[in-house]
Amino acid sequence: MVRNDLRNVAIIAHVDHGKTTLVDALLRQSGAFRDNQAVAERVMDSGDIERERGITILAKNCSCTYKGVKINIVDTPGHADFGGEVERVLKMVNGVLLLVDAAEGCMPQTRFVLQKALQQNLSLVVAINKIDRPDARIKEVIDEVLYLLMDLGATDEQLDCPMLFCCGRDGTASLDPDVPGTDLIPLFDTLLSTIKPPEGDPEAPFQMLVSSVDYNEFVGRIGIGRIQNGVAKVGEEVVVCDWHNPDLKMRGRLTKLYDFQANGRQPCDNITAGDIVAFSGLPDVTIGNTLCSPSTVEPLPFVKINDPTVEMTFSVNDSPLAGREGKFVTSRQIRDRLQKELLKDVALKVEDSATTDSFRVMGRGEMHLSILIETMRREGYELQVSPPHVLTKVIDGKTYEPMEHVVIDVPTQYQGAVMTGLGQRKAILQQMESLGSDRVRLEFRMPSRGLFGYRNQFLTDTHGEGILNQIFDGYDVWAGMIANRSTGSLVSFETGDAVTYGLYNAQQRGTLLVGAGEKVYEGMVIGYTASGEDVDVNVCKTKHLTNTRASGSDDALRLIPVSKLSLEGCLEFLAQDELLEVTPENLRIRKADPEPRPAHEGKEQAEVSCFPSRINIKNGIANRSVCDAVLRFALYSALYALPIVQELEAEYFAWLRR
C-alpha cells in the first residue's frame, strides 16, 4: 500500500547552512502556527545549549500539512561530531532535502550526509540556500553539487534531481536562480512531486524500527521510529527484538502513542504503516531495536554507526575542593548518567577503566564530548576529565590513527600563517582553490590529534575571519610526535584564597586564569606562560606589614583582566599531565601528579621536557640518573599507547644529544 497522503523527508546539510531556519519558514507558511502566535527563532532547537551555540545537536521531528498531504520533517545536526544522529534518522525517511550554502558551497559534512543518503537510495531534492548573501556564487555551487553527485556514484535519477534556490531567512524559494522567489510554494510542490511516498501493508503484522530515543521524567523512555507494516495501537502487546542480537526477545505493551503535529506531539490511539510515531511503555527499548507483533517476530536491519575516534576519562573529582558545588559527585551517579546518555546517543561508547571511580568515554570528537560534559555540568554533576586522546588501531603490527579531512576558508593574507601552523601538526595540503580575489580555500589531510588545541591558535592567526571544518577521513599510519601546546602552566604551590598582592607578582610570569578572592589549591593551574615551561607561583602570598612607609610603596596594585577559558578552551588548553575539574559553578585545571608536591621556598628545580608531558626533577631526583625520571614517566604513559612511549624514548635520546 502506498501512502499518497504522507511524505517523510529529512533535511541534511553542513553546519550553519540554514536547516533549522528553513524548517521555521516551512512550519509558518504551512499554517502550523496561528497568525498572532509568538514563535521563537529556530523553534526546533529546543535545548539551551543548542540555542546558545546556534547549532543542532539532536535530530528533531516535526510535521506540516500542504494540499492535504502530511509532511513529516526530520531536522538533523550539521556538525561532524553529531554525524551519528544523521545516520540513524535516515532509516525513518523516504527522501532528503540537501541544503548547500550559496557562498560556502559543498563542505566536508555535505559529502558525508549526501553519501549516506545515496547509499540508502533515498529521493533527493537540492536547495541552494542563502542566495541573498553578497558573496553568493550560485553557478559555481551548482557545478560543485553536480561534481559531488558524480563523485559519490549517484544514479541517473539522483543526478536529475530538482534544484531550487532559497533564502530560508526570508522564506522564499525559486526554480530559477535569476528569478527571486516570493514564498516556499515551489519547495512544497517539489517535495510532493519528488519524494517517494512511504509504502507499507497495514494488514500485515506490526513491525517498527526504533531510530531514536527520548526521555521524559513522567513517562520514562520514549521510542521514535517509522512503522514499516501493520498498525500500532495503544495497549497492544509487542515483542522487542534486534538484528544484531538474535537472542533478544522482550515482551511489553504500548501504553501511549504520540503523533507529530507541527513542532509538538499529540496523543493518539492508533497509527498506521508509513507514519512516524513516538511511543512509551517499554522501559528497556533502545535504538536499533525492532518492535514486532508476537505472531511474527522479524527484526529489521539497522545501519552501522561509525566507530568513535576520541577518548576521554571521566572520573570522580578528588581535588581539595571536591564535593562543595556539585549535587551528584559519586561514581555510581556518574555511571548512571553516562548509561542514560547511551540510550539516545548511538555514536557514544562508555567502558569501565582500570579503577572503579573512572570511566572511558569515547565519541566522535572534542565537541561531541564537550557537549556531554556541559550537559552534565548544568544538571548538577561534579567530575574531572582527562585530556582527549585518539583511539588507535593495530593493523599488521603497525599502529594506525584516525585522520581528518580539514577544509579552511581564510582571507588570502592569512593563508601563510594557517599553512605554517597546520604543517607543524603533520597536515598535508591536498588542494588549494581561490574564492574570489581575497579568500582562498585550503584542504588538508591530517591526524585527528593534530587539531587538539588548534582552534584558538587558528582564530588568532586569522584574526577571527577564518572558517575551519573537519570530518573523519579514515585511518592512517601513526604520524609521529606532534607538539599540540607551546605554552607552559603557572602552578600554585599553596592552598588558600588568591590575593591581589600574590596575583600581581604572578602576572609578571604569564597570563592569569584566576582573579582575586578565588579559592586555589596546591597543584592547581592558575595561568599560563609563553616560555613553554611550568612555573610554580604563590598567589596566596600577602604583603608583610611594617611600621615604616616609603613613597609609592602603598600605591594600588593593578591587575591585568583575567582571561577566563570556556569549557572547549579548557579542553584545548589541557596538557597531558593535567586534569580538568568540572563543577556546576567552576572549571579548574590542575596537575595530575600522583606524588605530593614539596614546598618550594629556598629550593631549586631542574626540568626536562619529554613528550607527551613534562617531568619535574626535584632535589632528590635531580642527583640521580635522568633515566630514572624518564622511566617513571614512561610507566605512566603506558596506559595510553605504545607509540607514545616510543616517542618519549626518542625525545629522551635527543635531549641527551643536546
GROMACS .gro file of C-alpha atoms in nm, residues 245-646:
model
  402
  245ASN     CA    1   2.131  -0.963   1.885
  246PRO     CA    2   1.921  -1.268   1.785
  247ASP     CA    3   1.882  -1.373   2.150
  248LEU     CA    4   1.689  -1.059   2.244
  249LYS     CA    5   1.318  -1.139   2.289
  250MET     CA    6   1.146  -0.896   2.523
  251ARG     CA    7   0.770  -0.854   2.563
  252GLY     CA    8   0.583  -0.541   2.660
  253ARG     CA    9   0.285  -0.317   2.587
  254LEU     CA   10   0.249   0.020   2.417
  255THR     CA   11   0.096   0.235   2.690
  256LYS     CA   12   0.094   0.560   2.489
  257LEU     CA   13   0.127   0.665   2.124
  258TYR     CA   14   0.218   1.013   2.001
  259ASP     CA   15   0.171   1.161   1.657
  260PHE     CA   16   0.391   1.452   1.547
  261GLN     CA   17   0.191   1.768   1.481
  262ALA     CA   18   0.382   2.087   1.397
  263ASN     CA   19   0.667   2.102   1.649
  264GLY     CA   20   0.485   1.903   1.920
  265ARG     CA   21   0.342   1.560   1.996
  266GLN     CA   22  -0.025   1.473   2.015
  267PRO     CA   23  -0.151   1.156   2.191
  268CYS     CA   24  -0.342   0.918   1.965
  269ASP     CA   25  -0.496   0.571   1.980
  270ASN     CA   26  -0.354   0.414   1.663
  271ILE     CA   27  -0.118   0.497   1.375
  272THR     CA   28  -0.087   0.302   1.050
  273ALA     CA   29   0.208   0.190   0.838
  274GLY     CA   30   0.433   0.457   0.686
  275ASP     CA   31   0.392   0.722   0.955
  276ILE     CA   32   0.649   0.830   1.213
  277VAL     CA   33   0.533   0.771   1.569
  278ALA     CA   34   0.659   0.809   1.926
  279PHE     CA   35   0.565   0.554   2.192
  280SER     CA   36   0.616   0.479   2.562
  281GLY     CA   37   0.568   0.177   2.785
  282LEU     CA   38   0.885  -0.019   2.705
  283PRO     CA   39   1.143   0.083   2.966
  284ASP     CA   40   1.436  -0.112   2.815
  285VAL     CA   41   1.390  -0.033   2.446
  286THR     CA   42   1.693   0.120   2.273
  287ILE     CA   43   1.800   0.248   1.933
  288GLY     CA   44   1.820  -0.025   1.671
  289ASN     CA   45   1.553  -0.248   1.832
  290THR     CA   46   1.258  -0.371   1.628
  291LEU     CA   47   0.903  -0.381   1.764
  292CYS     CA   48   0.707  -0.675   1.622
  293SER     CA   49   0.375  -0.845   1.661
  294PRO     CA   50   0.403  -1.158   1.883
  295SER     CA   51   0.276  -1.367   1.590
  296THR     CA   52   0.563  -1.268   1.358
  297VAL     CA   53   0.899  -1.178   1.512
  298GLU     CA   54   1.126  -1.049   1.232
  299PRO     CA   55   1.391  -0.786   1.323
  300LEU     CA   56   1.472  -0.510   1.073
  301PRO     CA   57   1.834  -0.432   0.976
  302PHE     CA   58   1.986  -0.129   1.142
  303VAL     CA   59   2.251   0.098   0.990
  304LYS     CA   60   2.604   0.053   1.120
  305ILE     CA   61   2.732   0.361   1.301
  306ASN     CA   62   3.096   0.463   1.253
  307ASP     CA   63   3.324   0.394   1.548
  308PRO     CA   64   3.428   0.680   1.781
  309THR     CA   65   3.770   0.837   1.734
  310VAL     CA   66   3.835   1.035   2.054
  311GLU     CA   67   3.853   0.915   2.413
  312MET     CA   68   3.844   1.094   2.747
  313THR     CA   69   3.845   0.963   3.103
  314PHE     CA   70   3.560   1.075   3.327
  315SER     CA   71   3.634   1.022   3.696
  316VAL     CA   72   3.523   1.125   4.042
  317ASN     CA   73   3.656   1.465   4.142
  318ASP     CA   74   3.927   1.416   4.407
  319SER     CA   75   4.062   1.770   4.428
  320PRO     CA   76   4.081   1.955   4.764
  321LEU     CA   77   3.764   2.144   4.667
  322ALA     CA   78   3.567   1.834   4.570
  323GLY     CA   79   3.203   1.800   4.674
  324ARG     CA   80   3.140   2.167   4.755
  325GLU     CA   81   2.944   2.270   4.446
  326GLY     CA   82   2.803   1.959   4.280
  327LYS     CA   83   2.483   1.771   4.356
  328PHE     CA   84   2.591   1.439   4.200
  329VAL     CA   85   2.950   1.351   4.287
  330THR     CA   86   2.978   0.974   4.333
  331SER     CA   87   3.099   0.719   4.078
  332ARG     CA   88   2.760   0.545   4.082
  333GLN     CA   89   2.581   0.869   3.993
  334ILE     CA   90   2.826   0.946   3.712
  335ARG     CA   91   2.796   0.589   3.580
  336ASP     CA   92   2.415   0.605   3.577
  337ARG     CA   93   2.420   0.937   3.393
  338LEU     CA   94   2.657   0.804   3.127
  339GLN     CA   95   2.445   0.493   3.079
  340LYS     CA   96   2.140   0.716   3.038
  341GLU     CA   97   2.321   0.913   2.767
  342LEU     CA   98   2.393   0.591   2.577
  343LEU     CA   99   2.019   0.539   2.532
  344LYS     CA  100   1.987   0.832   2.292
  345ASP     CA  101   2.341   0.875   2.154
  346VAL     CA  102   2.445   0.580   1.939
  347ALA     CA  103   2.781   0.737   1.849
  348LEU     CA  104   2.889   0.737   2.217
  349LYS     CA  105   3.063   0.446   2.394
  350VAL     CA  106   3.132   0.407   2.766
  351GLU     CA  107   3.360   0.147   2.925
  352ASP     CA  108   3.487   0.086   3.276
  353SER     CA  109   3.851   0.174   3.332
  354ALA     CA  110   4.112   0.007   3.550
  355THR     CA  111   3.977   0.188   3.857
  356THR     CA  112   3.627   0.182   4.000
  357ASP     CA  113   3.587   0.559   4.008
  358SER     CA  114   3.670   0.637   3.644
  359PHE     CA  115   3.519   0.560   3.304
  360ARG     CA  116   3.643   0.565   2.945
  361VAL     CA  117   3.408   0.780   2.735
  362MET     CA  118   3.452   0.764   2.357
  363GLY     CA  119   3.291   0.989   2.098
  364ARG     CA  120   3.321   1.141   1.751
  365GLY     CA  121   3.526   1.445   1.850
  366GLU     CA  122   3.604   1.708   2.111
  367MET     CA  123   3.274   1.891   2.062
  368HIS     CA  124   3.078   1.569   2.091
  369LEU     CA  125   3.227   1.502   2.435
  370SER     CA  126   3.228   1.867   2.544
  371ILE     CA  127   2.852   1.889   2.487
  372LEU     CA  128   2.807   1.588   2.714
  373ILE     CA  129   3.029   1.743   2.981
  374GLU     CA  130   2.845   2.076   2.964
  375THR     CA  131   2.507   1.899   2.986
  376MET     CA  132   2.614   1.702   3.292
  377ARG     CA  133   2.757   2.014   3.449
  378ARG     CA  134   2.428   2.202   3.412
  379GLU     CA  135   2.243   1.908   3.563
  380GLY     CA  136   2.449   1.937   3.883
  381TYR     CA  137   2.721   1.678   3.823
  382GLU     CA  138   3.072   1.725   3.951
  383LEU     CA  139   3.359   1.531   3.793
  384GLN     CA  140   3.705   1.557   3.647
  385VAL     CA  141   3.810   1.473   3.292
  386SER     CA  142   4.140   1.391   3.128
  387PRO     CA  143   4.282   1.543   2.808
  388PRO     CA  144   4.137   1.392   2.491
  389HIS     CA  145   4.323   1.106   2.325
  390VAL     CA  146   4.271   0.949   1.986
  391LEU     CA  147   4.169   0.584   1.956
  392THR     CA  148   4.428   0.389   1.759
  393LYS     CA  149   4.415   0.055   1.578
  394VAL     CA  150   4.688  -0.204   1.528
  395ILE     CA  151   4.689  -0.350   1.176
  396ASP     CA  152   4.963  -0.593   1.067
  397GLY     CA  153   5.176  -0.491   1.361
  398LYS     CA  154   5.155  -0.118   1.278
  399THR     CA  155   4.970   0.147   1.476
  400TYR     CA  156   4.707   0.341   1.282
  401GLU     CA  157   4.542   0.661   1.397
  402PRO     CA  158   4.226   0.847   1.284
  403MET     CA  159   4.267   1.112   1.018
  404GLU     CA  160   4.065   1.422   0.941
  405HIS     CA  161   3.976   1.595   0.617
  406VAL     CA  162   4.010   1.964   0.704
  407VAL     CA  163   3.865   2.241   0.487
  408ILE     CA  164   3.961   2.600   0.568
  409ASP     CA  165   3.823   2.922   0.415
  410VAL     CA  166   4.052   3.209   0.503
  411PRO     CA  167   4.148   3.555   0.375
  412THR     CA  168   4.446   3.540   0.144
  413GLN     CA  169   4.673   3.742   0.374
  414TYR     CA  170   4.642   3.479   0.649
  415GLN     CA  171   4.691   3.162   0.444
  416GLY     CA  172   5.066   3.156   0.516
  417ALA     CA  173   5.012   3.151   0.893
  418VAL     CA  174   4.750   2.875   0.860
  419MET     CA  175   4.972   2.658   0.641
  420THR     CA  176   5.264   2.702   0.881
  421GLY     CA  177   5.055   2.618   1.187
  422LEU     CA  178   4.900   2.308   1.034
  423GLY     CA  179   5.229   2.198   0.880
  424GLN     CA  180   5.374   2.173   1.230
  425ARG     CA  181   5.083   1.942   1.315
  426LYS     CA  182   5.155   1.689   1.036
  427ALA     CA  183   4.891   1.829   0.799
  428ILE     CA  184   4.935   1.762   0.426
  429LEU     CA  185   4.794   2.017   0.181
  430GLN     CA  186   4.581   1.838  -0.079
  431GLN     CA  187   4.408   2.120  -0.263
  432MET     CA  188   4.404   2.498  -0.279
  433GLU     CA  189   4.128   2.693  -0.450
  434SER     CA  190   4.076   3.065  -0.489
  435LEU     CA  191   3.740   3.202  -0.373
  436GLY     CA  192   3.725   3.539  -0.541
  437SER     CA  193   4.000   3.797  -0.509
  438ASP     CA  194   4.056   3.800  -0.133
  439ARG     CA  195   3.980   3.449   0.002
  440VAL     CA  196   4.121   3.103  -0.052
  441ARG     CA  197   4.004   2.751   0.036
  442LEU     CA  198   4.265   2.509   0.170
  443GLU     CA  199   4.206   2.136   0.205
  444PHE     CA  200   4.431   1.926   0.430
  445ARG     CA  201   4.453   1.568   0.550
  446MET     CA  202   4.597   1.540   0.897
  447PRO     CA  203   4.585   1.333   1.218
  448SER     CA  204   4.287   1.399   1.441
  449ARG     CA  205   4.514   1.466   1.739
  450GLY     CA  206   4.679   1.746   1.542
  451LEU     CA  207   4.361   1.952   1.584
  452PHE     CA  208   4.369   1.926   1.964
  453GLY     CA  209   4.426   2.277   2.092
  454TYR     CA  210   4.446   2.433   1.745
  455ARG     CA  211   4.119   2.627   1.723
  456ASN     CA  212   4.232   2.912   1.947
  457GLN     CA  213   4.554   2.940   1.751
  458PHE     CA  214   4.352   2.935   1.428
  459LEU     CA  215   4.131   3.222   1.544
  460THR     CA  216   4.440   3.420   1.640
  461ASP     CA  217   4.622   3.350   1.313
  462THR     CA  218   4.319   3.451   1.103
  463HIS     CA  219   4.203   3.743   1.325
  464GLY     CA  220   3.868   3.566   1.364
  465GLU     CA  221   3.793   3.573   0.990
  466GLY     CA  222   3.875   3.210   0.908
  467ILE     CA  223   3.631   2.918   0.887
  468LEU     CA  224   3.751   2.568   0.980
  469ASN     CA  225   3.559   2.246   0.918
  470GLN     CA  226   3.669   1.888   0.952
  471ILE     CA  227   3.530   1.538   0.908
  472PHE     CA  228   3.663   1.190   0.979
  473ASP     CA  229   3.866   1.055   0.686
  474GLY     CA  230   3.968   0.700   0.778
  475TYR     CA  231   4.283   0.570   0.942
  476ASP     CA  232   4.650   0.601   0.850
  477VAL     CA  233   4.988   0.504   0.996
  478TRP     CA  234   5.089   0.688   1.315
  479ALA     CA  235   5.239   1.018   1.201
  480GLY     CA  236   5.485   1.064   1.488
  481MET     CA  237   5.522   1.327   1.754
  482ILE     CA  238   5.301   1.637   1.741
  483ALA     CA  239   5.355   1.930   1.975
  484ASN     CA  240   4.998   2.042   2.041
  485ARG     CA  241   5.078   2.307   2.301
  486SER     CA  242   5.356   2.563   2.311
  487THR     CA  243   5.271   2.728   2.645
  488GLY     CA  244   5.358   2.627   3.000
  489SER     CA  245   5.145   2.643   3.313
  490LEU     CA  246   5.153   2.870   3.615
  491VAL     CA  247   5.100   2.627   3.901
  492SER     CA  248   5.004   2.725   4.255
  493PHE     CA  249   5.202   2.560   4.535
  494GLU     CA  250   4.986   2.697   4.817
  495THR     CA  251   4.625   2.637   4.921
  496GLY     CA  252   4.400   2.926   5.013
  497ASP     CA  253   4.242   3.236   4.862
  498ALA     CA  254   4.414   3.419   4.578
  499VAL     CA  255   4.504   3.772   4.688
  500THR     CA  256   4.587   4.080   4.485
  501TYR     CA  257   4.947   4.101   4.609
  502GLY     CA  258   5.026   3.743   4.508
  503LEU     CA  259   4.845   3.775   4.174
  504TYR     CA  260   5.031   4.098   4.098
  505ASN     CA  261   5.363   3.921   4.133
  506ALA     CA  262   5.240   3.615   3.941
  507GLN     CA  263   5.108   3.811   3.643
  508GLN     CA  264   5.463   3.916   3.563
  509ARG     CA  265   5.533   3.549   3.488
  510GLY     CA  266   5.245   3.495   3.248
  511THR     CA  267   4.870   3.530   3.187
  512LEU     CA  268   4.638   3.462   3.480
  513LEU     CA  269   4.324   3.247   3.474
  514VAL     CA  270   4.201   3.328   3.827
  515GLY     CA  271   4.112   3.653   3.998
  516ALA     CA  272   4.138   3.788   4.348
  517GLY     CA  273   3.923   3.609   4.607
  518GLU     CA  274   3.905   3.279   4.417
  519LYS     CA  275   3.999   2.963   4.602
  520VAL     CA  276   4.313   2.786   4.481
  521TYR     CA  277   4.497   2.478   4.598
  522GLU     CA  278   4.836   2.315   4.560
  523GLY     CA  279   4.886   2.185   4.206
  524MET     CA  280   4.609   2.398   4.054
  525VAL     CA  281   4.690   2.574   3.724
  526ILE     CA  282   4.621   2.944   3.769
  527GLY     CA  283   4.765   3.073   3.440
  528TYR     CA  284   4.998   3.004   3.153
  529THR     CA  285   5.336   3.122   3.031
  530ALA     CA  286   5.471   3.183   2.683
  531SER     CA  287   5.801   3.010   2.759
  532GLY     CA  288   5.659   2.658   2.741
  533GLU     CA  289   5.789   2.568   3.087
  534ASP     CA  290   5.583   2.519   3.402
  535VAL     CA  291   5.639   2.781   3.672
  536ASP     CA  292   5.537   2.739   4.036
  537VAL     CA  293   5.396   3.053   4.196
  538ASN     CA  294   5.230   3.155   4.521
  539VAL     CA  295   4.917   3.362   4.456
  540CYS     CA  296   4.813   3.338   4.823
  541LYS     CA  297   5.114   3.541   4.936
  542THR     CA  298   5.022   3.853   5.129
  543LYS     CA  299   5.226   4.167   5.187
  544HIS     CA  300   5.407   4.178   5.517
  545LEU     CA  301   5.302   4.481   5.722
  546THR     CA  302   5.564   4.704   5.882
  547ASN     CA  303   5.562   5.031   6.070
  548THR     CA  304   5.768   5.205   5.804
  549ARG     CA  305   5.639   5.378   5.495
  550ALA     CA  306   5.807   5.482   5.174
  551SER     CA  307   5.689   5.697   4.888
  552GLY     CA  308   5.499   5.487   4.636
  553SER     CA  309   5.503   5.165   4.841
  554ASP     CA  310   5.132   5.177   4.914
  555ASP     CA  311   5.014   5.256   4.562
  556ALA     CA  312   4.718   5.049   4.448
  557LEU     CA  313   4.816   4.730   4.269
  558ARG     CA  314   4.659   4.700   3.926
  559LEU     CA  315   4.582   4.354   3.791
  560ILE     CA  316   4.553   4.271   3.424
  561PRO     CA  317   4.199   4.149   3.340
  562VAL     CA  318   4.174   3.773   3.387
  563SER     CA  319   4.150   3.553   3.078
  564LYS     CA  320   3.863   3.312   3.152
  565LEU     CA  321   3.851   2.993   2.943
  566SER     CA  322   3.534   2.826   2.819
  567LEU     CA  323   3.485   2.452   2.850
  568GLU     CA  324   3.619   2.396   2.498
  569GLY     CA  325   3.906   2.632   2.573
  570CYS     CA  326   3.995   2.434   2.886
  571LEU     CA  327   3.992   2.105   2.695
  572GLU     CA  328   4.219   2.254   2.429
  573PHE     CA  329   4.450   2.401   2.695
  574LEU     CA  330   4.500   2.076   2.889
  575ALA     CA  331   4.848   1.928   2.881
  576GLN     CA  332   4.894   1.553   2.907
  577ASP     CA  333   4.979   1.573   3.277
  578GLU     CA  334   4.676   1.787   3.366
  579LEU     CA  335   4.311   1.727   3.451
  580LEU     CA  336   4.002   1.946   3.423
  581GLU     CA  337   3.784   1.976   3.731
  582VAL     CA  338   3.424   2.036   3.622
  583THR     CA  339   3.161   2.163   3.867
  584PRO     CA  340   2.828   2.340   3.815
  585GLU     CA  341   2.994   2.671   3.906
  586ASN     CA  342   3.360   2.648   3.810
  587LEU     CA  343   3.614   2.498   3.571
  588ARG     CA  344   3.955   2.435   3.727
  589ILE     CA  345   4.268   2.290   3.568
  590ARG     CA  346   4.514   2.106   3.789
  591LYS     CA  347   4.819   1.887   3.766
  592ALA     CA  348   4.760   1.512   3.775
  593ASP     CA  349   5.069   1.449   3.984
  594PRO     CA  350   5.030   1.132   4.190
  595GLU     CA  351   5.311   1.238   4.425
  596PRO     CA  352   5.268   1.523   4.677
  597ARG     CA  353   5.430   1.844   4.563
  598PRO     CA  354   5.700   1.959   4.808
  599ALA     CA  355   5.743   2.308   4.947
  600HIS     CA  356   5.933   2.538   4.715
  601GLU     CA  357   6.078   2.813   4.936
  602GLY     CA  358   6.456   2.813   4.901
  603LYS     CA  359   6.467   2.505   4.678
  604GLU     CA  360   6.585   2.469   4.323
  605GLN     CA  361   6.427   2.268   4.043
  606ALA     CA  362   6.553   2.117   3.725
  607GLU     CA  363   6.318   2.033   3.441
  608VAL     CA  364   6.346   1.806   3.144
  609SER     CA  365   6.089   1.831   2.863
  610CYS     CA  366   5.961   1.498   2.735
  611PHE     CA  367   5.672   1.400   2.512
  612PRO     CA  368   5.386   1.399   2.580
  613SER     CA  369   5.434   1.576   2.912
  614ARG     CA  370   5.691   1.735   3.140
  615ILE     CA  371   5.881   1.579   3.429
  616ASN     CA  372   5.984   1.789   3.728
  617ILE     CA  373   6.315   1.657   3.859
  618LYS     CA  374   6.330   1.788   4.212
  619ASN     CA  375   6.623   1.785   4.456
  620GLY     CA  376   6.632   1.416   4.536
  621ILE     CA  377   6.571   1.304   4.180
  622ALA     CA  378   6.800   1.563   4.021
  623ASN     CA  379   7.108   1.400   4.170
  624ARG     CA  380   7.008   1.060   4.028
  625SER     CA  381   7.019   0.941   3.673
  626VAL     CA  382   6.780   1.121   3.442
  627CYS     CA  383   6.682   0.777   3.317
  628ASP     CA  384   6.504   0.720   3.648
  629ALA     CA  385   6.269   1.011   3.581
  630VAL     CA  386   6.214   0.906   3.220
  631LEU     CA  387   6.136   0.552   3.333
  632ARG     CA  388   5.883   0.682   3.584
  633PHE     CA  389   5.701   0.881   3.317
  634ALA     CA  390   5.717   0.601   3.057
  635LEU     CA  391   5.546   0.370   3.306
  636TYR     CA  392   5.269   0.628   3.347
  637SER     CA  393   5.233   0.677   2.971
  638ALA     CA  394   5.200   0.307   2.907
  639LEU     CA  395   4.835   0.346   2.995
  640TYR     CA  396   4.780   0.514   2.659
  641ALA     CA  397   4.954   0.375   2.353
  642LEU     CA  398   5.285   0.213   2.273
  643PRO     CA  399   5.386   0.475   2.011
  644ILE     CA  400   5.375   0.742   2.280
  645VAL     CA  401   5.633   0.555   2.486
  646GLN     CA  402   5.849   0.508   2.178
   0.00000   0.00000   0.00000
